[in-house]
Amino acid sequence: MKDHEPISPKKPNHKFDRRALQVSDAQALATSYADCGQEELIRLQDSDGRVLASDVVAPHPFPAFARSGMDGYAVSSADLAPCDQGEKVWLEVVDHIPCGYVSSVPIVQGKASRIMTGAQVPEGADAVVMLEATELRVEDGVTYVGFKRSIEKGKNITPLGFELQEGDMILRRGTRIGPGEISVLATFGIHKVGVYRQPVVGIFSTGTELLDITEPLEPGKIRNSNTYMLASQIREAGGVPVIMEAIPDHIELARQKVEEALRDYDIVVTTGGVSVGDYDIMGELVTSGGLDMLFNKVTMRPGSVTTAAVKEGKLLFALSGNPGACFVGFLLFVRPAIRKMLGMEQLYLTEWTAELGSDYAKVNNFTRFVRGSLQVVNGKLVATPATLDESSVMITIKDSDCLIVIPPELRGAVKGQAVQVLVLPGVWS
Amino acid sequence: MKDHEPISPKKPNHKFDRRALQVSDAQALATSYADCGQEELIRLQDSDGRVLASDVVAPHPFPAFARSGMDGYAVSSADLAPCDQGEKVWLEVVDHIPCGYVSSVPIVQGKASRIMTGAQVPEGADAVVMLEATELRVEDGVTYVGFKRSIEKGKNITPLGFELQEGDMILRRGTRIGPGEISVLATFGIHKVGVYRQPVVGIFSTGTELLDITEPLEPGKIRNSNTYMLASQIREAGGVPVIMEAIPDHIELARQKVEEALRDYDIVVTTGGVSVGDYDIMGELVTSGGLDMLFNKVTMRPGSVTTAAVKEGKLLFALSGNPGACFVGFLLFVRPAIRKMLGMEQLYLTEWTAELGSDYAKVNNFTRFVRGSLQVVNGKLVATPATLDESSVMITIKDSDCLIVIPPELRGAVKGQAVQVLVLPGVWS
């Protein structure tokens, strides 16, 4: 027998009478302790995936000038009216306007200017005729352009402010930055962007059974996979993971390590040590002083033992050591906290209604979050449960793109019925 | 007038008679020139978003041992059979098995061992009774555990190899690595991962009208937003963007710059200079020798002028300078090439059928890719076109999460009809 403290049969066991919170109550409670990080100014080209710390308002109209939508000739539409009577109209070409160039020659009667797509339309012109509808003639060194058809006023010109007026709200605080946002910010010369600092999340594993991923397998032991999975999930959520050494098996040493991490990092996440076993050190840690426990039981499967606590405003999440439960616990509780610290508005996973793709028999008095895959069949969303969905199962995590919500009141769910699904991050990308 | 070469009315204009390819033909042609990059070995914790260069096969069964699924007592189920006759059974506790520990005490008749969730089940035991269903008694220094109910064989034990047998295929070459993949790789001790090198993509803008994003606005000019948008799109696709200086307006200098970039980088992307205007230097470059043009017209809107060429096996994509067309051109042509170089199997955007959320009137003899937003309404997918979807419009790119495909034969599309949509990367994450 390993050198452990013997079990005392007399020791009262509070572990069995945990008060369970509903998932949404537990989520709301935990995220209420998460606050936006400090604002920092970063280069636009480094801002992918970051979250805007303030609203962005258009500093000028866009386009900032009346813009030609075609390569062709800027004309006064009135000059081409005779085309309607079958006449051909010839106008003298007085300027040649490439993009970025402002013509100083106004368009007056009988005149036209060659203009490129994107160039500023000259004064006096109110339409642009496309190049393909014109012909050229040179006479005594003067170039003339000929038209067979009239044109309506405003044609092929994008007016000043067509997309945005000065002062229009263009991007809201809390928006995650992607290609479209970068395009807008660049357009307005916002080359430094105010974003919220990314929360730094310390990750601890617990358990003497864990081997490092670089170690060879030993009998009875498993490799520490949850830590690396969590690091990946933290990065997706927008946080910065820091992998710590495993939590020691000694309660006072463990407390010291966890409290140190809570001082150094914005959030601390642990995996393992929260069930009702003898070495469930995290369960003991959150109830034995020093930390304010928020909850240590949630009415959900997997991950009913998911635990959260705070110390001086910093959140500690103690997730199950079962891979499936750890994965789900992160998505339901830790990810929303990270997103709130990033200033995002949508904290929780996107929820859809879908059709169940196959029967699901396991029912429980707790809400079940079943790993599943999503398909769109003839415009309808179909969610199919994974064949292995036990809390302890690791292999189906990679194949899942949603969590199918099976409420406790459901006495088995049948193929074809409507279910709620939570969409996992990164689906279809 | 700016100091430019004057237009010669006599110069024949080949720009108007480009031969247009169908979108799927153009896609297949361009990606046929993209090859997987070299394999490189990186740390597991750096592998998020990278793509596996080889299949991964389970090096050992998983779990590697019969594992307890509960905190409780490992027993021989036969010992508890008398419970069915209402008898209470007491067994002597002979060992205490935490996780990671292999018990050397076999379970023989009348004996049981305390065991934790995740620990290796001792020899002779064939079931685990949960802690909450037991009671303890100590007599003359010997601990006994009491049971009121029998248990079926195998209960609460996950057998060796339950998830995977040795040699099972676990991850295929071409899989993009996320939290679930990292979990599997860590479980099997694969701490260095073979992935394909990320293609490095050089980006050029063209056009004297472009201001840098750090410059104040000037009359007739616009800021260079496409370059930064493309860099963001390249990162999402899995490539590494390198932003170059703008392409000079002089054909021979431009050729030199582009060919230099094609030697240094894996792909080169340019924006602007491909329409029928006078300074459309990219259009000229790909048709004037030195490069093999693949296409310079595609039957699509926006972006019909999208152009591709190769030189010594390297791809050059010349995208439209219109923001909307540049965005779509990247997604349809450049992203698949990057994904092919990364070794991914699914090169193109995910395609779904959806219900059109509002009428769309613009029809054309080319297929139209209309920016739109996706919703799931009662399990049905609804795609609604953006209000401003002109090629030149920048502002609605950020609000789009799909491209609605309007085929040329459609004489206007009406609300409620079925349409194909291409899902944009990063939706719902």
PDB file of N, CA and C in Angstrom, chain B residues 60-105:
ATOM      1  N   HIS B  60      -0.522   2.220 -28.045  1.00  0.00           N
ATOM      2  CA  HIS B  60      -0.930   1.253 -27.011  1.00  0.00           C
ATOM      3  C   HIS B  60      -2.437   1.358 -26.844  1.00  0.00           C
ATOM      4  N   PRO B  61      -3.051   0.333 -26.211  1.00  0.00           N
ATOM      5  CA  PRO B  61      -4.502   0.438 -26.024  1.00  0.00           C
ATOM      6  C   PRO B  61      -4.803   1.610 -25.082  1.00  0.00           C
ATOM      7  N   PHE B  62      -6.025   2.097 -25.142  1.00  0.00           N
ATOM      8  CA  PHE B  62      -6.425   3.141 -24.197  1.00  0.00           C
ATOM      9  C   PHE B  62      -7.849   2.891 -23.745  1.00  0.00           C
ATOM     10  N   PRO B  63      -8.134   2.840 -22.443  1.00  0.00           N
ATOM     11  CA  PRO B  63      -7.136   2.887 -21.371  1.00  0.00           C
ATOM     12  C   PRO B  63      -6.165   1.707 -21.458  1.00  0.00           C
ATOM     13  N   ALA B  64      -4.987   1.927 -20.895  1.00  0.00           N
ATOM     14  CA  ALA B  64      -3.935   0.913 -20.966  1.00  0.00           C
ATOM     15  C   ALA B  64      -4.114  -0.141 -19.876  1.00  0.00           C
ATOM     16  N   PHE B  65      -5.142   0.042 -19.022  1.00  0.00           N
ATOM     17  CA  PHE B  65      -5.433  -0.930 -17.952  1.00  0.00           C
ATOM     18  C   PHE B  65      -6.918  -0.827 -17.613  1.00  0.00           C
ATOM     19  N   ALA B  66      -7.449  -1.889 -16.966  1.00  0.00           N
ATOM     20  CA  ALA B  66      -8.845  -1.840 -16.514  1.00  0.00           C
ATOM     21  C   ALA B  66      -8.924  -0.773 -15.424  1.00  0.00           C
ATOM     22  N   ARG B  67      -9.810   0.175 -15.603  1.00  0.00           N
ATOM     23  CA  ARG B  67      -9.808   1.386 -14.790  1.00  0.00           C
ATOM     24  C   ARG B  67     -11.102   1.514 -13.995  1.00  0.00           C
ATOM     25  N   SER B  68     -10.980   1.910 -12.757  1.00  0.00           N
ATOM     26  CA  SER B  68     -12.178   2.137 -11.943  1.00  0.00           C
ATOM     27  C   SER B  68     -12.870   3.415 -12.393  1.00  0.00           C
ATOM     28  N   GLY B  69     -14.184   3.343 -12.558  1.00  0.00           N
ATOM     29  CA  GLY B  69     -14.959   4.505 -12.947  1.00  0.00           C
ATOM     30  C   GLY B  69     -15.576   5.219 -11.761  1.00  0.00           C
ATOM     31  N   MET B  70     -15.261   4.753 -10.557  1.00  0.00           N
ATOM     32  CA  MET B  70     -15.895   5.283  -9.338  1.00  0.00           C
ATOM     33  C   MET B  70     -14.879   5.325  -8.197  1.00  0.00           C
ATOM     34  N   ASP B  71     -15.154   6.175  -7.237  1.00  0.00           N
ATOM     35  CA  ASP B  71     -14.511   6.043  -5.935  1.00  0.00           C
ATOM     36  C   ASP B  71     -15.334   5.017  -5.171  1.00  0.00           C
ATOM     37  N   GLY B  72     -14.694   3.952  -4.698  1.00  0.00           N
ATOM     38  CA  GLY B  72     -15.472   2.921  -4.009  1.00  0.00           C
ATOM     39  C   GLY B  72     -14.633   1.715  -3.642  1.00  0.00           C
ATOM     40  N   TYR B  73     -15.229   0.521  -3.804  1.00  0.00           N
ATOM     41  CA  TYR B  73     -14.536  -0.711  -3.428  1.00  0.00           C
ATOM     42  C   TYR B  73     -14.512  -1.692  -4.592  1.00  0.00           C
ATOM     43  N   ALA B  74     -13.283  -2.187  -4.889  1.00  0.00           N
ATOM     44  CA  ALA B  74     -13.116  -3.224  -5.904  1.00  0.00           C
ATOM     45  C   ALA B  74     -13.441  -4.565  -5.261  1.00  0.00           C
ATOM     46  N   VAL B  75     -14.357  -5.286  -5.885  1.00  0.00           N
ATOM     47  CA  VAL B  75     -14.839  -6.546  -5.305  1.00  0.00           C
ATOM     48  C   VAL B  75     -14.885  -7.626  -6.382  1.00  0.00           C
ATOM     49  N   SER B  76     -15.081  -8.865  -5.907  1.00  0.00           N
ATOM     50  CA  SER B  76     -15.465  -9.936  -6.817  1.00  0.00           C
ATOM     51  C   SER B  76     -16.987  -9.993  -6.736  1.00  0.00           C
ATOM     52  N   SER B  77     -17.655  -9.793  -7.867  1.00  0.00           N
ATOM     53  CA  SER B  77     -19.122  -9.644  -7.821  1.00  0.00           C
ATOM     54  C   SER B  77     -19.799 -10.861  -7.198  1.00  0.00           C
ATOM     55  N   ALA B  78     -19.173 -12.046  -7.345  1.00  0.00           N
ATOM     56  CA  ALA B  78     -19.761 -13.266  -6.771  1.00  0.00           C
ATOM     57  C   ALA B  78     -19.930 -13.148  -5.256  1.00  0.00           C
ATOM     58  N   ASP B  79     -19.010 -12.441  -4.603  1.00  0.00           N
ATOM     59  CA  ASP B  79     -19.079 -12.282  -3.134  1.00  0.00           C
ATOM     60  C   ASP B  79     -20.341 -11.562  -2.676  1.00  0.00           C
ATOM     61  N   LEU B  80     -20.912 -10.719  -3.553  1.00  0.00           N
ATOM     62  CA  LEU B  80     -22.077  -9.915  -3.142  1.00  0.00           C
ATOM     63  C   LEU B  80     -23.419 -10.561  -3.507  1.00  0.00           C
ATOM     64  N   ALA B  81     -23.344 -11.759  -4.110  1.00  0.00           N
ATOM     65  CA  ALA B  81     -24.582 -12.427  -4.527  1.00  0.00           C
ATOM     66  C   ALA B  81     -25.571 -12.619  -3.375  1.00  0.00           C
ATOM     67  N   PRO B  82     -25.123 -12.949  -2.150  1.00  0.00           N
ATOM     68  CA  PRO B  82     -26.073 -13.146  -1.047  1.00  0.00           C
ATOM     69  C   PRO B  82     -26.950 -11.924  -0.751  1.00  0.00           C
ATOM     70  N   CYS B  83     -26.512 -10.723  -1.176  1.00  0.00           N
ATOM     71  CA  CYS B  83     -27.325  -9.515  -0.959  1.00  0.00           C
ATOM     72  C   CYS B  83     -28.706  -9.677  -1.599  1.00  0.00           C
ATOM     73  N   ASP B  84     -28.767 -10.422  -2.698  1.00  0.00           N
ATOM     74  CA  ASP B  84     -30.043 -10.631  -3.392  1.00  0.00           C
ATOM     75  C   ASP B  84     -31.057 -11.366  -2.518  1.00  0.00           C
ATOM     76  N   GLN B  85     -30.537 -12.109  -1.498  1.00  0.00           N
ATOM     77  CA  GLN B  85     -31.432 -12.776  -0.538  1.00  0.00           C
ATOM     78  C   GLN B  85     -31.650 -11.908   0.713  1.00  0.00           C
ATOM     79  N   GLY B  86     -31.287 -10.619   0.604  1.00  0.00           N
ATOM     80  CA  GLY B  86     -31.527  -9.714   1.735  1.00  0.00           C
ATOM     81  C   GLY B  86     -30.412  -9.725   2.770  1.00  0.00           C
ATOM     82  N   GLU B  87     -29.395 -10.540   2.538  1.00  0.00           N
ATOM     83  CA  GLU B  87     -28.276 -10.556   3.491  1.00  0.00           C
ATOM     84  C   GLU B  87     -27.379  -9.348   3.290  1.00  0.00           C
ATOM     85  N   LYS B  88     -26.746  -8.905   4.366  1.00  0.00           N
ATOM     86  CA  LYS B  88     -25.726  -7.873   4.261  1.00  0.00           C
ATOM     87  C   LYS B  88     -24.387  -8.595   4.204  1.00  0.00           C
ATOM     88  N   VAL B  89     -23.523  -8.179   3.285  1.00  0.00           N
ATOM     89  CA  VAL B  89     -22.222  -8.842   3.124  1.00  0.00           C
ATOM     90  C   VAL B  89     -21.112  -7.928   3.628  1.00  0.00           C
ATOM     91  N   TRP B  90     -20.211  -8.476   4.427  1.00  0.00           N
ATOM     92  CA  TRP B  90     -19.052  -7.712   4.908  1.00  0.00           C
ATOM     93  C   TRP B  90     -17.784  -8.310   4.317  1.00  0.00           C
ATOM     94  N   LEU B  91     -16.930  -7.471   3.722  1.00  0.00           N
ATOM     95  CA  LEU B  91     -15.659  -7.956   3.164  1.00  0.00           C
ATOM     96  C   LEU B  91     -14.507  -7.239   3.864  1.00  0.00           C
ATOM     97  N   GLU B  92     -13.398  -7.934   4.012  1.00  0.00           N
ATOM     98  CA  GLU B  92     -12.221  -7.329   4.652  1.00  0.00           C
ATOM     99  C   GLU B  92     -11.516  -6.407   3.650  1.00  0.00           C
ATOM    100  N   VAL B  93     -11.185  -5.211   4.076  1.00  0.00           N
ATOM    101  CA  VAL B  93     -10.492  -4.255   3.204  1.00  0.00           C
ATOM    102  C   VAL B  93      -8.995  -4.561   3.253  1.00  0.00           C
ATOM    103  N   VAL B  94      -8.444  -5.007   2.120  1.00  0.00           N
ATOM    104  CA  VAL B  94      -7.056  -5.482   2.119  1.00  0.00           C
ATOM    105  C   VAL B  94      -6.066  -4.525   1.467  1.00  0.00           C
ATOM    106  N   ASP B  95      -6.583  -3.572   0.733  1.00  0.00           N
ATOM    107  CA  ASP B  95      -5.659  -2.575   0.158  1.00  0.00           C
ATOM    108  C   ASP B  95      -6.425  -1.295  -0.099  1.00  0.00           C
ATOM    109  N   HIS B  96      -5.688  -0.310  -0.429  1.00  0.00           N
ATOM    110  CA  HIS B  96      -6.192   1.036  -0.610  1.00  0.00           C
ATOM    111  C   HIS B  96      -5.467   1.561  -1.840  1.00  0.00           C
ATOM    112  N   ILE B  97      -6.190   1.705  -2.947  1.00  0.00           N
ATOM    113  CA  ILE B  97      -5.545   1.911  -4.247  1.00  0.00           C
ATOM    114  C   ILE B  97      -5.844   3.307  -4.801  1.00  0.00           C
ATOM    115  N   PRO B  98      -4.900   4.211  -4.595  1.00  0.00           N
ATOM    116  CA  PRO B  98      -5.082   5.521  -5.213  1.00  0.00           C
ATOM    117  C   PRO B  98      -4.726   5.450  -6.701  1.00  0.00           C
ATOM    118  N   CYS B  99      -5.007   6.533  -7.419  1.00  0.00           N
ATOM    119  CA  CYS B  99      -4.662   6.570  -8.839  1.00  0.00           C
ATOM    120  C   CYS B  99      -3.160   6.474  -9.008  1.00  0.00           C
ATOM    121  N   GLY B 100      -2.751   5.794 -10.067  1.00  0.00           N
ATOM    122  CA  GLY B 100      -1.335   5.709 -10.393  1.00  0.00           C
ATOM    123  C   GLY B 100      -0.608   4.599  -9.672  1.00  0.00           C
ATOM    124  N   TYR B 101      -1.336   3.866  -8.837  1.00  0.00           N
ATOM    125  CA  TYR B 101      -0.721   2.849  -7.978  1.00  0.00           C
ATOM    126  C   TYR B 101      -1.234   1.489  -8.424  1.00  0.00           C
ATOM    127  N   VAL B 102      -0.354   0.496  -8.512  1.00  0.00           N
ATOM    128  CA  VAL B 102      -0.773  -0.851  -8.886  1.00  0.00           C
ATOM    129  C   VAL B 102      -0.769  -1.735  -7.635  1.00  0.00           C
ATOM    130  N   SER B 103      -1.911  -2.251  -7.273  1.00  0.00           N
ATOM    131  CA  SER B 103      -2.027  -3.064  -6.061  1.00  0.00           C
ATOM    132  C   SER B 103      -1.376  -4.427  -6.281  1.00  0.00           C
ATOM    133  N   SER B 104      -0.651  -4.870  -5.267  1.00  0.00           N
ATOM    134  CA  SER B 104      -0.039  -6.199  -5.368  1.00  0.00           C
ATOM    135  C   SER B 104      -0.882  -7.243  -4.639  1.00  0.00           C
ATOM    136  N   VAL B 105      -2.041  -6.791  -4.081  1.00  0.00           N
ATOM    137  CA  VAL B 105      -2.899  -7.713  -3.325  1.00  0.00           C
ATOM    138  C   VAL B 105      -4.087  -8.127  -4.195  1.00  0.00           C
TER     139      VAL B 105
END
